[in-house]
Amino acid sequence: MAAADGSLDTRLAKNEQLLRKIFTNSSDVVFRKIPLNRQSALLMIYVDGLVDTKTINESLLRPLLSVNGPRDKGRTGEIRQALAQQLVAIADTETTTALRDVIRRILQGNTSIMVEGWHEALIVRAQGAEKRSVDKPDNETSLRGPRDCFTETLRTNTSLLRRRMKNPNLKMELFVVGERTRTDVVIAYLGDLVVHSALIEVRRRLGDIPFKDLVDSGYIEEYIQDSHWSPWPQVQNTERPDVATSSILEGKVVIIVDGSPFALIVPMTFWAGLQAADDHYERFEYAVFNRSLRYGLAVCRVTSCVCRIDYV
């Protein structure tokens, strides 16, 4: 990937040759070259399955092919201006000159558009990958409360938190973990409530992760825990957005990994493992009674195990 560290060239053929070399044997990466006039052509690159092909064909290709400006004008600046005006009206766009950024954006499900004579690429956001819809939680069921759960899509999960906390202090920092997988990881917290020492430690540990591959939140859970020999869980995981929201409101940090339907919550205490989702929705007296009952049974269980060990 050393060749990917440079910048785009003004020659479209050179950019295409380099990108085709990088995406060798990648049958899902689509290269579509469209002539604009005798002197200029347009190259569109995207990953089939990660973009909305209907949006590509109807909202991008059709307007670009029907617009008269680029075809009638031969100057690169005029072509660029006409295309930019057309694209801004139909899609969310940005520009970049770095080849590495172009590759990363394409693999994230965006569409890259390059034109002969340009030294930059237009990145059009037209994602449309298949994803699982928000469903009921399978593991953390409750009698009361919401019936939604996290999915494998990062932005779906962050939106579930935003819906519950319409607060500008809700921060969602993005990290990229894994040299090979380049997995997006978000840490969510309330800026005015978070325990800053815990936030700083989470940032440090995420930055120090040596993984080349990251496919699930369990990888991060194993790495950021304090001790690998502790019999008690040190990182809480949940599939419920309401549990994650309640933890954020307690000043904790929630870690969301793209591709994983489970969020991580840190720091975790022993008592947090004895709480249930229903505790937030039952009457105060009933919730306190149930929680006290769990605490008492947990203490009895631990002490009985200790007594048996001593007896043996």
Coordinates of N, CA and C in Angstrom, one line a residue, residues 104-305:
R104 N -10.1 4.8 1.1 CA -10.8 4.6 2.3 C -12.3 4.9 2.2
R105 N -12.6 6.0 1.5 CA -14.0 6.4 1.2 C -14.7 5.4 0.4
I106 N -14.0 4.9 -0.6 CA -14.7 3.9 -1.5 C -15.0 2.6 -0.7
L107 N -14.1 2.2 0.2 CA -14.4 1.0 1.0 C -15.4 1.2 2.0
Q108 N -15.7 2.5 2.4 CA -16.7 2.8 3.3 C -18.1 2.8 2.7
G109 N -18.2 2.7 1.4 CA -19.5 2.7 0.7 C -19.8 4.0 0.0
N110 N -18.8 4.8 -0.2 CA -19.0 6.1 -0.9 C -18.6 5.8 -2.4
T111 N -19.0 6.8 -3.2 CA -18.7 6.8 -4.7 C -17.6 7.9 -5.0
S112 N -16.6 7.5 -5.6 CA -15.5 8.4 -6.0 C -15.7 8.8 -7.5
I113 N -15.6 10.1 -7.8 CA -15.8 10.6 -9.1 C -14.5 11.4 -9.5
M114 N -13.8 11.0 -10.5 CA -12.6 11.8 -11.0 C -12.8 12.1 -12.4
V115 N -12.2 13.3 -12.8 CA -12.4 13.8 -14.2 C -11.0 14.1 -14.7
E116 N -10.8 13.9 -16.0 CA -9.5 14.2 -16.7 C -9.2 15.7 -16.4
G117 N -7.9 15.9 -15.9 CA -7.5 17.3 -15.7 C -7.6 17.7 -14.2
W118 N -8.4 16.9 -13.4 CA -8.5 17.2 -12.0 C -7.4 16.6 -11.2
H119 N -7.0 17.3 -10.1 CA -6.0 16.7 -9.2 C -6.7 16.3 -7.9
E120 N -8.0 16.3 -7.9 CA -8.8 15.9 -6.7 C -10.0 15.0 -7.2
A121 N -10.6 14.3 -6.2 CA -11.7 13.5 -6.5 C -12.9 14.0 -5.7
L122 N -14.1 13.8 -6.3 CA -15.4 14.1 -5.6 C -15.8 12.9 -4.9
I123 N -16.1 12.9 -3.7 CA -16.6 11.8 -2.9 C -18.1 12.0 -2.7
V124 N -18.9 11.1 -3.2 CA -20.4 11.2 -3.1 C -20.9 10.2 -2.1
R125 N -21.6 10.6 -1.1 CA -22.2 9.7 -0.1 C -23.5 9.1 -0.7
A126 N -23.5 7.9 -1.0 CA -24.7 7.2 -1.5 C -24.7 5.7 -1.0
Q127 N -24.4 5.6 0.3 CA -24.4 4.2 0.8 C -25.7 3.5 0.7
G128 N -25.7 2.2 0.6 CA -26.9 1.5 0.5 C -26.7 0.0 0.8
A129 N -25.8 -0.3 1.7 CA -25.5 -1.7 2.0 C -26.7 -2.4 2.7
E130 N -26.8 -3.7 2.5 CA -27.8 -4.4 3.2 C -27.5 -4.5 4.7
K131 N -28.5 -4.3 5.5 CA -28.3 -4.3 7.0 C -29.5 -4.8 7.7
R132 N -29.3 -5.3 8.9 CA -30.4 -5.9 9.6 C -31.2 -4.8 10.3
S133 N -32.5 -4.9 10.3 CA -33.3 -3.9 10.9 C -33.3 -4.0 12.4
V134 N -33.7 -3.0 13.0 CA -33.7 -3.0 14.5 C -34.8 -3.9 15.0
D135 N -34.4 -4.8 15.8 CA -35.3 -5.9 16.3 C -35.4 -5.9 17.8
K136 N -36.1 -6.9 18.4 CA -36.2 -7.1 19.8 C -34.9 -7.7 20.3
P137 N -34.5 -7.4 21.6 CA -33.3 -8.0 22.1 C -33.5 -9.5 22.4
D138 N -32.5 -10.3 22.1 CA -32.6 -11.7 22.3 C -32.2 -12.2 23.7
N139 N -31.2 -11.5 24.2 CA -30.6 -12.0 25.5 C -31.1 -11.2 26.7
E140 N -31.2 -9.9 26.6 CA -31.6 -9.0 27.7 C -33.1 -8.6 27.5
T141 N -33.9 -9.6 27.7 CA -35.4 -9.3 27.6 C -35.9 -8.7 28.9
S142 N -37.0 -7.9 28.7 CA -37.6 -7.3 29.9 C -39.1 -7.2 29.7
L143 N -39.8 -7.1 30.8 CA -41.3 -7.0 30.7 C -41.7 -5.6 30.3
R144 N -40.9 -4.6 30.7 CA -41.3 -3.2 30.4 C -40.1 -2.6 29.7
G145 N -40.3 -1.4 29.1 CA -39.2 -0.7 28.5 C -39.2 -0.9 27.0
P146 N -38.3 -0.3 26.3 CA -38.2 -0.4 24.8 C -38.0 -1.8 24.3
R147 N -38.3 -2.0 23.1 CA -38.2 -3.3 22.5 C -37.1 -3.3 21.4
D148 N -36.2 -2.4 21.4 CA -35.2 -2.3 20.3 C -33.9 -2.7 20.8
C149 N -33.0 -3.1 19.9 CA -31.7 -3.5 20.3 C -30.7 -3.0 19.3
F150 N -29.4 -3.1 19.6 CA -28.3 -2.7 18.7 C -28.3 -3.7 17.5
T151 N -27.8 -3.2 16.4 CA -27.6 -4.0 15.2 C -26.1 -4.1 14.9
E152 N -25.7 -4.6 13.7 CA -24.3 -4.6 13.3 C -23.9 -3.4 12.6
T153 N -24.8 -2.4 12.4 CA -24.4 -1.2 11.7 C -24.1 -0.1 12.7
L154 N -22.9 0.5 12.5 CA -22.5 1.5 13.5 C -23.4 2.7 13.6
R155 N -23.7 3.3 12.5 CA -24.5 4.5 12.5 C -26.0 4.3 12.9
T156 N -26.5 3.1 12.7 CA -27.8 2.7 13.3 C -27.7 2.7 14.8
N157 N -26.6 2.2 15.3 CA -26.5 2.1 16.8 C -26.3 3.5 17.4
T158 N -25.5 4.4 16.8 CA -25.3 5.7 17.3 C -26.6 6.5 17.2
S159 N -27.4 6.3 16.2 CA -28.7 7.0 16.1 C -29.7 6.5 17.2
L160 N -29.6 5.3 17.6 CA -30.4 4.8 18.7 C -30.1 5.6 20.0
L161 N -28.9 5.9 20.2 CA -28.5 6.7 21.4 C -28.9 8.2 21.2
R162 N -28.7 8.7 20.0 CA -29.1 10.1 19.8 C -30.6 10.3 19.9
R163 N -31.4 9.3 19.6 CA -32.9 9.5 19.7 C -33.2 9.6 21.2
R164 N -32.5 9.0 22.1 CA -32.8 9.0 23.5 C -32.2 10.2 24.2
M165 N -31.1 10.8 23.6 CA -30.4 11.9 24.3 C -30.2 13.0 23.2
K166 N -31.2 13.9 23.1 CA -31.0 15.0 22.1 C -30.3 16.1 22.8
N167 N -29.0 15.8 23.1 CA -28.2 16.7 23.9 C -26.9 17.0 23.2
P168 N -26.5 18.2 22.9 CA -25.2 18.5 22.2 C -24.0 18.0 23.0
N169 N -24.2 17.8 24.3 CA -23.1 17.3 25.1 C -22.8 15.8 24.9
L170 N -23.7 15.1 24.2 CA -23.5 13.7 23.9 C -22.4 13.7 22.8
K171 N -21.2 13.2 23.1 CA -20.1 13.2 22.2 C -19.9 11.8 21.7
M172 N -19.5 11.7 20.4 CA -19.3 10.4 19.8 C -17.9 10.5 19.0
E173 N -16.9 10.1 19.7 CA -15.5 10.1 19.0 C -15.3 8.9 18.2
L174 N -14.8 9.1 17.0 CA -14.5 8.0 16.1 C -13.0 7.6 16.1
F175 N -12.8 6.3 16.2 CA -11.5 5.7 16.1 C -11.5 4.7 15.0
V176 N -10.3 4.5 14.4 CA -10.2 3.4 13.4 C -9.2 2.4 14.0
V177 N -9.6 1.2 14.2 CA -8.8 0.2 14.8 C -8.6 -1.0 13.8
G178 N -7.4 -1.5 13.8 CA -7.1 -2.7 12.9 C -6.4 -2.2 11.6
E179 N -5.2 -2.7 11.5 CA -4.4 -2.3 10.3 C -5.0 -2.9 9.0
R180 N -5.5 -4.1 9.1 CA -6.1 -4.7 8.0 C -7.6 -4.4 7.8
T181 N -8.4 -4.5 8.9 CA -9.8 -4.4 8.8 C -10.3 -2.9 8.8
R182 N -9.5 -2.0 9.4 CA -9.8 -0.6 9.4 C -11.2 -0.4 10.0
T183 N -11.5 -1.0 11.1 CA -12.8 -1.0 11.7 C -13.1 0.3 12.5
D184 N -14.3 0.9 12.2 CA -14.7 2.1 12.9 C -15.2 1.7 14.3
V185 N -14.7 2.5 15.3 CA -15.1 2.3 16.7 C -15.4 3.7 17.2
V186 N -16.6 3.8 17.9 CA -17.1 5.0 18.5 C -17.1 4.9 20.0
I187 N -16.6 5.9 20.7 CA -16.9 6.0 22.1 C -17.9 7.1 22.4
A188 N -18.9 6.8 23.1 CA -20.0 7.8 23.4 C -20.0 8.1 24.8
Y189 N -20.2 9.4 25.1 CA -20.2 9.9 26.5 C -20.8 11.3 26.6
L190 N -21.2 11.7 27.7 CA -21.7 13.0 28.0 C -20.5 13.9 28.5
G191 N -20.2 14.9 27.7 CA -19.1 15.7 28.0 C -19.1 16.4 29.4
D192 N -20.3 16.7 29.9 CA -20.4 17.4 31.2 C -20.6 16.4 32.4
L193 N -20.7 15.1 32.1 CA -21.0 14.1 33.2 C -19.9 13.0 33.2
V194 N -19.2 12.8 32.2 CA -18.2 11.7 32.1 C -17.1 11.8 33.1
V195 N -16.7 10.7 33.6 CA -15.5 10.6 34.5 C -14.3 10.8 33.6
H196 N -13.7 12.0 33.7 CA -12.6 12.3 32.7 C -11.4 11.3 32.8
S197 N -11.1 10.9 34.0 CA -10.0 9.9 34.1 C -10.3 8.6 33.3
A198 N -11.6 8.2 33.4 CA -12.0 7.0 32.7 C -11.9 7.2 31.2
L199 N -12.4 8.4 30.7 CA -12.4 8.8 29.3 C -10.9 8.8 28.8
I200 N -10.0 9.4 29.5 CA -8.6 9.5 29.1 C -8.0 8.1 29.0
E201 N -8.4 7.2 29.9 CA -7.8 5.9 29.9 C -8.4 5.1 28.7
V202 N -9.7 5.2 28.4 CA -10.3 4.5 27.3 C -9.6 5.0 26.0
R203 N -9.4 6.3 25.8 CA -8.7 6.8 24.6 C -7.3 6.2 24.5
R204 N -6.6 6.1 25.6 CA -5.2 5.6 25.6 C -5.2 4.1 25.2
R205 N -6.1 3.4 25.8 CA -6.1 1.9 25.5 C -6.6 1.6 24.1
L206 N -7.5 2.4 23.6 CA -7.9 2.2 22.2 C -6.8 2.5 21.3
G207 N -6.1 3.6 21.6 CA -4.9 4.0 20.8 C -3.8 3.0 20.8
D208 N -3.7 2.2 21.9 CA -2.6 1.3 22.0 C -2.9 -0.1 21.5
I209 N -4.1 -0.3 21.0 CA -4.5 -1.7 20.6 C -3.6 -2.1 19.4
P210 N -3.0 -3.2 19.5 CA -2.0 -3.7 18.5 C -2.7 -4.5 17.4
F211 N -4.0 -4.7 17.5 CA -4.6 -5.7 16.5 C -4.5 -5.2 15.1
K212 N -4.2 -6.2 14.2 CA -4.3 -5.9 12.8 C -5.7 -6.2 12.3
D213 N -6.5 -7.1 13.0 CA -7.8 -7.5 12.6 C -8.8 -7.2 13.8
L214 N -9.9 -6.6 13.5 CA -10.9 -6.3 14.5 C -12.3 -6.6 13.9
V215 N -12.9 -7.6 14.3 CA -14.2 -8.0 13.7 C -15.4 -8.0 14.7
D216 N -15.1 -7.8 16.0 CA -16.1 -7.8 17.0 C -15.7 -7.0 18.3
S217 N -16.6 -6.6 19.1 CA -16.3 -5.8 20.3 C -15.6 -6.7 21.3
G218 N -15.7 -8.0 21.2 CA -15.1 -8.9 22.1 C -13.6 -8.8 22.1
Y219 N -13.0 -8.4 20.9 CA -11.6 -8.2 20.8 C -11.1 -7.1 21.7
I220 N -11.9 -6.0 21.7 CA -11.6 -4.8 22.5 C -11.8 -5.1 23.9
E221 N -12.9 -5.8 24.3 CA -13.2 -6.1 25.7 C -12.0 -6.9 26.3
E222 N -11.4 -7.8 25.6 CA -10.3 -8.6 26.1 C -9.1 -7.8 26.3
Y223 N -8.9 -6.8 25.4 CA -7.6 -6.1 25.5 C -7.6 -5.0 26.5
I224 N -8.8 -4.3 26.7 CA -8.8 -3.1 27.6 C -9.1 -3.5 29.0
Q225 N -9.4 -4.7 29.3 CA -9.6 -5.1 30.7 C -8.3 -5.0 31.5
D226 N -8.5 -4.8 32.8 CA -7.3 -4.6 33.7 C -6.5 -5.8 33.9
S227 N -7.2 -7.0 34.1 CA -6.5 -8.2 34.4 C -7.2 -9.3 33.7
H228 N -6.3 -10.2 33.1 CA -6.8 -11.3 32.3 C -7.1 -12.5 33.3
W229 N -6.7 -12.4 34.5 CA -6.9 -13.5 35.4 C -8.0 -13.3 36.4
S230 N -8.7 -12.2 36.3 CA -9.8 -11.9 37.2 C -11.0 -12.8 36.8
P231 N -11.7 -13.4 37.8 CA -12.9 -14.3 37.5 C -14.1 -13.4 37.3
W232 N -14.0 -12.1 37.6 CA -15.2 -11.2 37.5 C -15.1 -10.4 36.1
P233 N -16.2 -10.2 35.5 CA -16.2 -9.4 34.2 C -15.8 -8.0 34.6
Q234 N -14.9 -7.4 33.8 CA -14.4 -6.0 34.1 C -14.9 -5.0 33.1
V235 N -15.6 -5.5 32.0 CA -16.2 -4.7 31.0 C -17.6 -5.2 30.8
Q236 N -18.6 -4.3 31.0 CA -20.0 -4.7 30.8 C -20.3 -4.6 29.3
N237 N -21.1 -5.6 28.8 CA -21.6 -5.5 27.4 C -23.1 -5.6 27.4
T238 N -23.7 -4.9 26.5 CA -25.2 -4.9 26.4 C -25.6 -4.8 24.9
E239 N -26.8 -5.3 24.7 CA -27.4 -5.2 23.3 C -28.5 -4.2 23.4
R240 N -28.8 -3.6 24.5 CA -29.9 -2.7 24.7 C -29.5 -1.2 24.7
P241 N -30.0 -0.4 23.8 CA -29.7 1.0 23.7 C -30.1 1.8 25.0
D242 N -31.2 1.3 25.7 CA -31.6 2.0 26.9 C -30.6 1.8 28.0
V243 N -30.0 0.6 28.1 CA -29.0 0.3 29.1 C -27.8 1.1 28.9
A244 N -27.4 1.2 27.6 CA -26.2 2.1 27.3 C -26.5 3.5 27.6
T245 N -27.7 4.0 27.3 CA -28.1 5.4 27.6 C -28.0 5.6 29.1
S246 N -28.6 4.7 29.9 CA -28.5 4.9 31.3 C -27.1 4.9 31.9
S247 N -26.2 4.1 31.3 CA -24.8 4.1 31.7 C -24.1 5.4 31.4
I248 N -24.4 6.0 30.2 CA -23.9 7.3 29.8 C -24.3 8.4 30.8
L249 N -25.6 8.3 31.2 CA -26.1 9.3 32.1 C -25.5 9.1 33.5
E250 N -24.9 8.0 33.8 CA -24.2 7.8 35.0 C -22.7 8.2 34.9
G251 N -22.3 8.8 33.8 CA -20.9 9.2 33.6 C -20.0 8.2 33.1
K252 N -20.5 7.1 32.6 CA -19.7 6.1 32.0 C -19.4 6.3 30.5
V253 N -18.6 5.5 29.9 CA -18.2 5.5 28.5 C -18.7 4.3 27.8
V254 N -19.4 4.5 26.7 CA -19.9 3.4 25.9 C -19.1 3.2 24.6
I255 N -18.6 2.0 24.3 CA -17.8 1.7 23.2 C -18.7 0.9 22.2
I256 N -18.8 1.4 20.9 CA -19.6 0.8 19.9 C -18.6 0.4 18.7
V257 N -18.7 -0.8 18.3 CA -17.8 -1.3 17.2 C -18.7 -1.6 16.0
D258 N -18.2 -1.1 14.9 CA -19.0 -1.4 13.6 C -18.9 -2.9 13.3
G259 N -20.0 -3.5 13.1 CA -20.1 -5.0 12.9 C -20.5 -5.8 14.1
S260 N -20.6 -5.1 15.2 CA -21.0 -5.9 16.5 C -22.3 -5.4 17.0
P261 N -23.2 -6.2 17.4 CA -24.5 -5.8 18.0 C -24.4 -5.6 19.5
F262 N -23.2 -5.7 20.0 CA -23.1 -5.5 21.5 C -22.2 -4.3 21.7
A263 N -22.6 -3.4 22.6 CA -21.8 -2.3 23.0 C -21.1 -2.6 24.4
L264 N -20.0 -2.0 24.6 CA -19.2 -2.1 25.8 C -19.4 -0.9 26.7
I265 N -19.4 -1.2 28.0 CA -19.6 -0.1 29.0 C -18.5 -0.2 30.0
V266 N -17.8 1.0 30.2 CA -16.7 1.1 31.1 C -16.8 2.4 31.9
P267 N -16.4 2.4 33.1 CA -15.9 1.3 33.9 C -17.1 0.5 34.5
M268 N -16.8 -0.7 34.8 CA -17.8 -1.6 35.4 C -17.5 -2.0 36.8
T269 N -18.6 -2.0 37.6 CA -18.5 -2.3 39.0 C -19.1 -3.7 39.2
F270 N -18.8 -4.3 40.4 CA -19.4 -5.6 40.7 C -21.0 -5.5 40.7
W271 N -21.5 -4.4 41.3 CA -22.9 -4.3 41.5 C -23.6 -4.0 40.1
A272 N -22.9 -3.5 39.2 CA -23.5 -3.2 37.9 C -23.9 -4.5 37.2
G273 N -23.2 -5.6 37.5 CA -23.5 -6.9 36.9 C -24.7 -7.5 37.5
L274 N -25.2 -7.0 38.6 CA -26.4 -7.5 39.2 C -27.7 -6.7 38.9
Q275 N -27.5 -5.7 38.1 CA -28.7 -4.9 37.7 C -29.4 -5.5 36.5
A276 N -30.7 -5.2 36.3 CA -31.4 -5.6 35.2 C -32.1 -4.4 34.5
A277 N -32.4 -4.6 33.2 CA -33.0 -3.5 32.5 C -34.3 -3.1 33.1
D278 N -35.1 -4.0 33.7 CA -36.4 -3.7 34.3 C -36.3 -2.7 35.5
D279 N -35.1 -2.7 36.1 CA -34.9 -1.8 37.3 C -35.2 -0.4 36.9
H280 N -35.0 0.0 35.7 CA -35.2 1.4 35.3 C -36.7 1.8 35.1
Y281 N -37.5 0.7 35.0 CA -38.9 1.0 34.6 C -39.9 0.6 35.6
E282 N -39.5 -0.1 36.6 CA -40.4 -0.5 37.7 C -40.6 0.6 38.7
R283 N -41.6 0.5 39.6 CA -41.7 1.4 40.7 C -40.5 1.3 41.6
F284 N -40.2 2.4 42.2 CA -38.9 2.5 43.0 C -38.8 1.4 44.1
E285 N -39.9 1.3 44.8 CA -39.9 0.3 45.9 C -39.7 -1.1 45.4
Y286 N -40.4 -1.4 44.3 CA -40.3 -2.8 43.7 C -38.9 -3.0 43.1
A287 N -38.3 -2.0 42.4 CA -37.0 -2.1 41.9 C -35.9 -2.3 43.0
V288 N -36.1 -1.5 44.1 CA -35.1 -1.7 45.2 C -35.2 -3.1 45.8
F289 N -36.4 -3.6 45.9 CA -36.6 -4.9 46.5 C -35.9 -6.0 45.6
N290 N -36.2 -5.9 44.3 CA -35.6 -6.9 43.4 C -34.1 -6.8 43.4
R291 N -33.6 -5.6 43.4 CA -32.1 -5.4 43.4 C -31.5 -5.9 44.7
S292 N -32.1 -5.6 45.8 CA -31.6 -6.1 47.1 C -31.6 -7.6 47.2
L293 N -32.7 -8.2 46.6 CA -32.8 -9.6 46.6 C -31.6 -10.2 45.8
R294 N -31.3 -9.6 44.7 CA -30.2 -10.1 43.9 C -28.9 -10.0 44.6
Y295 N -28.7 -8.8 45.2 CA -27.5 -8.6 46.0 C -27.3 -9.7 47.1
G296 N -28.4 -9.9 47.8 CA -28.3 -10.9 48.9 C -28.1 -12.3 48.4
L297 N -28.7 -12.7 47.3 CA -28.5 -14.0 46.8 C -27.0 -14.1 46.3
A298 N -26.5 -13.1 45.7 CA -25.1 -13.1 45.2 C -24.1 -13.3 46.3
V299 N -24.4 -12.5 47.4 CA -23.5 -12.6 48.6 C -23.6 -14.0 49.2
C300 N -24.8 -14.6 49.3 CA -25.0 -15.9 49.8 C -24.3 -17.0 48.9
R301 N -24.4 -16.8 47.6 CA -23.7 -17.7 46.7 C -22.2 -17.7 46.8
V302 N -21.6 -16.5 46.9 CA -20.2 -16.4 47.0 C -19.7 -16.9 48.3
T303 N -20.4 -16.6 49.4 CA -19.9 -17.1 50.8 C -20.1 -18.6 50.9
S304 N -21.1 -19.1 50.3 CA -21.3 -20.6 50.3 C -20.2 -21.3 49.6
C305 N -19.8 -20.7 48.5 CA -18.6 -21.3 47.7 C -17.4 -21.3 48.5

